[in-house]
Amino acid sequence: MPNRVVVGMQWGDEGKGKIVDLLTEEADIIARYSGGANAGHTVVINEDRFILHLIPTGILHERKICVIGNGVVIDLKHLFSELEELKKRDIRFQRRLLISQSAHLVMPYHKVEERLEEEARGKGRIGSTGRGIGPAYQDKMARRGIRAMDIFNPRLFKQKVEWNLKVKDDLLSALPEHELIALKNKSLDVLKLNRKVKPLLADVSWFLNQSIKKRKSILFEGAQGTLLDVDFGTYPYCTSSNTTAGAVCTGLGIAPSAIDEVIGVTKAYTTRVGNGPFPTEEKGKLGKILQERGNEFGATTGRPRRCGWLDLVLLKHSLRINGISKIALTKLDVLDQLDKIKVCVGYKYRGKILTEFVPDLRILENCQPVYKEFAGWQKTIGGTTNFKKLPERAKRYVDFISRKLNTLIFMISTGDKRNQTIRL
Ligand code: GDP
Ligand code: IMO
Ligand code: MG
């Protein structure tokens, strides 16, 4: 079986959790390569709904091995509470979860730092998930981050905490003295988790490369989406890591040649949480309809997701950046009752039509989308499992997207449950 990447093609929440869950059947190992607990991946199994943040979705399948790579930033407290939740729901993870010893830790001061910075940004705030992700990656790049393995070296750990608090003094001095002391203590308390962490840490790169030699199949579970990538997204309104397929190699320590296939996931429309440009956003009634029918509320923060039409300009960009060879199209059922459905095929800006993504916020914020309009099918397709049974108008919509992107749509999701899926 091939080694596949599943990557979000929009601003996250495309339904990667559901697609990864389905593809897990065909894999031996499921590996997260970037992001952290800012992700929220939903899997619905019968009547049970699971939301995974830090732990790979594959944990829900008995006997599959799950891996968290060095490219992920880990909030240990969050990790153990997520594992505790899984335990309560009878999901066993012993000897099934490996964490890179080189992964950087999200520390209590990262969350405080993020809150203070967001407050200071005022109107220009990113609208982050508040999970401390940005500051944790900043420290990694500044070469003062604390790695998972440091938890076994209390002296070094304390030194690093002290150094970090010193470096951040300017920002943190906004806190009252007692809060600052409490923050330092909380940060040092992370050390106490060392016993629990020990059995989970491993040389993930070595393990994966051995597994590849043994012809095991790996599913690389992307988090966030291409437009949230720190290099290829809508900077600075993005996350602080590379979310795209290239990050699989650096986030896990495997070679590009080990990747056989990249699968892109996109909704049949577009959503985004947090701030930043969104050319096809529908701010009025239609946006509300999509939000309600699609139940578009963040899986991590519960915030309402902004909604709008599908944007092929963005998807073309995602195809290119990730080398996507096939697409899983999700939430087609959400469009069921609409009388008109639009798809953006270009942007009009200062009299010119642009058909390629431009990383310039001024253009993205001020362009007018050029739409191709479709008549809606106005029939319920929820749960359909056979492409032939889709209404002609729905088929036409799917065919148009596939043709325009020149890419196979190999899976269509028509509901949140496992079996509400069309495979082509
Ligand atoms: P992820 O972050 O990409 O894994 O996506 P999220 O889990 O954050 O958000 C996707 C939401 O849509 C979840 O609540 C899913 O249960 C739900 N979902 C996934 N596929 C479908 C679908 O085809 N139809 C509907 N109605 N809901 C879906
Ligand atoms: P999944 O994996 C949707 C967004 C936040 C914010 C920006 C920066 O579930 O698709 P951060 O906390 O990362 O610094 O926030 O990125 N964001 C997501 N939006 N889905 C996600 O993950 C996201 N992870 C981060 O809303 O706009
Ligand atoms: Mg999500």
Coordinates of C-alpha atoms in Angstrom, one line a residue, residues 15-333:
G15 CA -13.2 17.3 6.8
K16 CA -9.7 15.8 6.9
G17 CA -10.6 13.9 10.1
K18 CA -13.4 11.9 8.3
I19 CA -11.2 11.3 5.2
V20 CA -8.2 10.2 7.2
D21 CA -10.4 7.9 9.2
L22 CA -11.6 6.2 6.0
L23 CA -8.1 5.9 4.5
T24 CA -6.8 4.5 7.8
E25 CA -8.3 1.1 6.9
E26 CA -5.6 0.9 4.2
A27 CA -2.6 2.1 6.3
D28 CA -0.5 0.6 9.1
I29 CA 0.8 3.9 10.6
I30 CA -0.9 7.3 10.9
A31 CA 1.5 10.2 11.5
R32 CA 0.9 13.9 12.3
Y33 CA 3.7 16.1 10.9
S34 CA 2.8 19.7 11.8
G35 CA 0.6 22.0 13.9
G36 CA -0.5 21.1 17.4
A37 CA -3.6 21.2 19.5
N38 CA -4.9 24.1 17.3
A39 CA -6.3 21.3 15.0
G40 CA -9.7 19.8 15.6
H41 CA -10.4 16.7 13.5
T42 CA -13.9 15.2 13.8
V43 CA -14.7 11.6 13.3
V44 CA -18.2 10.3 13.6
I45 CA -18.6 6.5 14.2
N46 CA -22.2 5.5 14.4
E47 CA -23.6 7.7 17.2
D48 CA -20.2 8.6 18.6
R49 CA -18.4 11.8 17.8
F50 CA -14.7 12.1 18.5
I51 CA -12.7 15.3 18.1
L52 CA -8.9 14.7 17.9
H53 CA -6.6 17.7 18.5
L54 CA -3.1 16.5 19.0
I55 CA -3.4 12.8 18.6
P56 CA -3.6 11.3 15.1
T57 CA -7.1 10.3 14.1
G58 CA -5.8 6.7 13.5
I59 CA -6.0 6.1 17.3
L60 CA -9.7 5.3 16.8
H61 CA -8.7 2.1 14.9
E62 CA -7.4 -0.7 17.0
R63 CA -4.0 -2.1 16.0
K64 CA -2.9 1.0 14.0
I65 CA 0.3 2.8 15.2
C66 CA 0.1 6.5 15.6
V67 CA 3.0 8.9 15.5
I68 CA 3.5 12.5 16.4
G69 CA 6.5 14.0 14.6
N70 CA 9.2 16.5 15.5
G71 CA 7.3 19.1 13.4
V72 CA 4.4 19.1 15.8
V73 CA 4.4 21.3 18.9
I74 CA 3.1 19.5 22.0
D75 CA 1.2 20.8 25.0
L76 CA 1.9 17.9 27.3
K77 CA -1.0 18.8 29.7
H78 CA -3.3 18.8 26.7
L79 CA -1.9 15.6 25.4
F80 CA -2.6 13.7 28.6
S81 CA -6.1 15.1 29.0
E82 CA -6.9 14.1 25.4
L83 CA -5.5 10.6 26.1
E84 CA -7.6 10.5 29.4
E85 CA -10.7 11.4 27.4
L86 CA -10.0 8.6 24.9
K87 CA -9.4 6.1 27.8
K88 CA -12.8 7.0 29.2
R89 CA -14.3 6.1 25.9
D90 CA -12.5 2.7 25.8
I91 CA -9.9 3.7 23.2
R92 CA -6.7 2.0 24.1
F93 CA -3.4 3.6 23.1
Q94 CA -0.8 1.7 25.0
R95 CA 2.1 0.8 22.7
R96 CA 0.3 2.4 19.8
L97 CA 1.4 6.0 20.2
L98 CA 5.0 7.3 19.5
I99 CA 6.1 10.9 20.0
S100 CA 9.2 12.4 18.6
Q101 CA 11.8 13.2 21.3
S102 CA 12.7 16.3 19.3
A103 CA 9.2 17.7 19.2
H104 CA 9.0 21.1 20.8
L105 CA 6.8 21.7 23.8
V106 CA 4.1 24.3 24.1
M107 CA 4.7 25.9 27.5
P108 CA 2.2 27.7 29.8
Y109 CA 4.0 31.0 29.0
H110 CA 3.3 30.5 25.3
K111 CA -0.4 30.8 25.8
V112 CA 0.0 33.9 28.0
E113 CA 2.3 35.4 25.4
E114 CA -0.1 34.7 22.7
R115 CA -3.0 36.3 24.6
L116 CA -1.1 39.4 25.3
E117 CA 0.1 39.8 21.8
E118 CA -3.3 39.3 20.3
E119 CA -4.7 41.9 22.7
A120 CA -2.0 44.3 21.7
R121 CA -2.7 43.8 18.0
G122 CA -6.3 45.0 18.5
K123 CA -8.2 45.1 15.3
G124 CA -5.4 43.4 13.4
R125 CA -5.4 40.4 15.6
I126 CA -4.9 37.0 13.9
G127 CA -7.8 35.4 15.7
S128 CA -5.7 32.4 16.8
T129 CA -7.0 29.4 18.5
G130 CA -5.2 30.5 21.7
R131 CA -3.3 27.2 22.1
G132 CA 0.1 28.9 22.2
I133 CA 1.1 27.5 18.8
G134 CA 2.6 30.7 17.3
P135 CA 4.9 31.5 20.3
A136 CA 6.0 27.8 20.5
Y137 CA 7.2 27.8 16.9
Q138 CA 8.8 31.3 17.4
D139 CA 10.9 29.9 20.2
K140 CA 11.8 26.8 18.2
M141 CA 13.1 29.0 15.4
A142 CA 14.8 31.3 17.8
R143 CA 16.7 28.3 19.2
R144 CA 15.5 28.6 22.7
G145 CA 12.6 26.1 22.6
I146 CA 12.2 23.3 25.0
R147 CA 12.1 19.9 23.4
A148 CA 10.3 16.8 24.6
M149 CA 13.6 15.1 25.5
D150 CA 14.6 18.0 27.8
I151 CA 12.1 16.9 30.3
F152 CA 14.6 14.2 31.4
N153 CA 17.3 16.9 32.2
P154 CA 15.8 19.0 35.0
R155 CA 18.8 21.3 35.1
L156 CA 18.7 22.2 31.5
F157 CA 14.9 22.4 31.6
K158 CA 15.0 25.0 34.4
Q159 CA 17.7 27.0 32.7
K160 CA 15.6 27.1 29.6
V161 CA 12.5 28.2 31.4
E162 CA 14.4 30.9 33.1
W163 CA 16.1 32.1 29.9
N164 CA 12.8 32.2 28.1
L165 CA 11.0 34.1 30.8
K166 CA 13.9 36.6 30.8
V167 CA 13.8 37.0 27.0
K168 CA 10.0 37.6 27.2
D169 CA 10.3 40.0 30.1
D170 CA 9.1 43.0 28.1
L171 CA 5.8 41.4 27.2
L172 CA 5.2 39.5 30.4
S173 CA 5.9 42.5 32.6
A174 CA 2.3 43.5 31.8
L175 CA 1.4 40.7 34.3
P176 CA 1.1 41.4 38.1
E177 CA 4.0 40.0 40.1
H178 CA 2.0 37.1 41.6
E179 CA 0.8 36.0 38.1
L180 CA 4.3 36.0 36.9
I181 CA 5.5 33.8 39.8
A182 CA 2.6 31.4 39.2
L183 CA 3.5 31.3 35.5
K184 CA 7.0 30.3 36.3
N185 CA 5.9 27.6 38.7
K186 CA 3.4 26.3 36.2
S187 CA 6.1 26.1 33.6
L188 CA 8.4 24.2 35.9
D189 CA 5.6 21.9 36.8
V190 CA 5.7 20.5 33.3
L191 CA 8.8 18.6 34.5
K192 CA 6.6 16.5 36.7
L193 CA 5.1 14.9 33.6
N194 CA 8.4 13.2 32.8
R195 CA 7.4 9.7 34.0
K196 CA 4.2 9.7 31.9
V197 CA 6.1 11.0 28.9
K198 CA 8.9 8.4 29.0
P199 CA 7.1 5.4 27.5
L200 CA 5.8 7.6 24.6
L201 CA 9.0 9.1 23.4
A202 CA 10.9 7.6 20.4
D203 CA 13.2 8.3 17.5
V204 CA 10.3 8.7 15.2
S205 CA 12.3 9.3 12.0
W206 CA 14.2 6.0 12.6
F207 CA 11.0 4.1 13.3
L208 CA 9.3 5.4 10.2
N209 CA 12.2 4.7 8.0
Q210 CA 12.4 1.2 9.3
S211 CA 8.7 0.8 8.7
I212 CA 9.1 2.0 5.1
K213 CA 11.8 -0.6 4.6
K214 CA 9.4 -3.2 5.8
R215 CA 6.9 -1.9 3.3
K216 CA 4.4 -0.7 5.9
S217 CA 2.0 1.9 4.7
I218 CA 2.0 5.3 6.3
L219 CA -0.8 7.9 6.2
F220 CA 0.4 11.4 6.8
E221 CA -2.4 13.3 8.5
G222 CA -2.2 17.0 7.6
A223 CA -3.5 19.6 10.0
Q224 CA -4.8 23.1 9.2
G225 CA -5.0 23.9 5.5
T226 CA -2.8 25.2 2.6
L227 CA -4.1 28.8 3.0
L228 CA -3.0 28.7 6.6
D229 CA 0.6 27.7 5.7
V230 CA 3.1 30.2 7.0
D231 CA 4.8 30.5 3.6
F232 CA 2.0 29.8 1.1
G233 CA -1.1 30.9 3.0
T234 CA -2.6 34.3 3.6
Y235 CA 0.3 35.7 5.7
P236 CA 0.1 37.0 8.4
Y237 CA -3.4 35.6 8.8
C238 CA -2.2 32.0 8.9
T239 CA -0.8 29.6 11.5
S240 CA 2.9 29.5 12.4
S241 CA 3.9 26.3 10.7
N242 CA 4.2 24.8 7.2
T243 CA 1.0 22.9 6.8
T244 CA 1.6 21.7 3.3
A245 CA 2.8 18.4 1.9
G246 CA 6.5 19.5 1.9
A247 CA 6.4 19.6 5.7
V248 CA 5.8 15.9 5.9
C249 CA 9.6 15.3 5.3
T250 CA 10.9 17.9 7.7
G251 CA 8.2 17.2 10.3
L252 CA 8.9 13.5 10.5
G253 CA 12.4 12.9 9.2
I254 CA 11.5 11.0 6.0
A255 CA 12.7 11.5 2.5
P256 CA 10.5 13.1 -0.3
S257 CA 10.9 9.9 -2.3
A258 CA 9.0 8.0 0.5
I259 CA 5.8 9.8 -0.5
D260 CA 3.7 8.1 -3.1
E261 CA 0.6 10.2 -3.3
V262 CA -0.9 13.4 -2.0
I263 CA -4.6 13.6 -1.5
G264 CA -6.3 17.0 -1.1
V265 CA -9.4 17.6 0.9
T266 CA -11.8 20.4 0.1
K267 CA -15.3 21.3 1.1
A268 CA -17.9 21.9 -1.7
Y269 CA -17.9 25.5 -0.5
T270 CA -15.4 27.5 1.6
T271 CA -15.0 28.4 5.3
R272 CA -12.5 30.0 7.5
V273 CA -12.2 30.7 11.3
G274 CA -10.3 33.7 12.6
N275 CA -9.4 36.8 10.7
G276 CA -7.9 37.5 7.3
P277 CA -8.9 37.8 3.7
F278 CA -11.6 35.6 2.2
P279 CA -12.6 36.7 -1.3
T280 CA -15.7 34.5 -1.7
E281 CA -17.1 35.2 1.8
E282 CA -20.9 35.6 2.0
K283 CA -21.5 38.0 4.9
G284 CA -25.3 38.0 4.6
K285 CA -28.1 35.5 4.7
L286 CA -26.4 33.0 2.4
G287 CA -23.4 32.8 4.7
K288 CA -25.7 32.1 7.6
I289 CA -27.5 29.4 5.7
L290 CA -24.2 27.6 5.0
Q291 CA -23.1 28.0 8.6
E292 CA -26.3 26.5 9.9
R293 CA -26.6 23.7 7.4
G294 CA -22.9 22.8 7.6
N295 CA -22.9 23.2 11.3
E296 CA -19.9 25.5 10.8
F297 CA -18.7 26.0 14.3
G298 CA -15.0 25.4 15.2
A299 CA -14.1 22.0 16.5
T300 CA -11.4 23.5 18.7
T301 CA -12.8 26.9 19.8
G302 CA -16.5 26.6 19.0
R303 CA -16.2 29.9 17.1
P304 CA -18.6 30.4 14.2
R305 CA -16.8 29.7 10.9
R306 CA -17.1 32.4 8.2
C307 CA -18.7 30.8 5.1
G308 CA -18.7 31.5 1.3
W309 CA -18.6 29.9 -2.1
L310 CA -16.0 27.5 -3.4
D311 CA -12.9 29.2 -4.8
L312 CA -11.1 27.5 -7.6
V313 CA -8.3 30.1 -7.6
L314 CA -7.3 29.0 -4.1
L315 CA -7.7 25.3 -5.0
K316 CA -5.5 25.6 -8.0
H317 CA -2.8 27.1 -5.7
S318 CA -3.2 24.2 -3.3
L319 CA -3.0 21.6 -6.0
R320 CA 0.3 23.1 -7.2
I321 CA 1.9 23.7 -3.8
N322 CA 1.1 20.2 -2.6
G323 CA 1.3 18.1 -5.8
I324 CA -2.2 16.8 -5.2
S325 CA -3.2 14.0 -7.6
K326 CA -6.7 13.4 -6.3
I327 CA -9.3 15.2 -4.3
A328 CA -11.8 14.2 -1.6
L329 CA -14.8 16.6 -1.9
T330 CA -16.7 16.9 1.4
K331 CA -20.0 18.4 2.6
L332 CA -21.7 18.3 -0.8
D333 CA -25.0 17.6 1.1

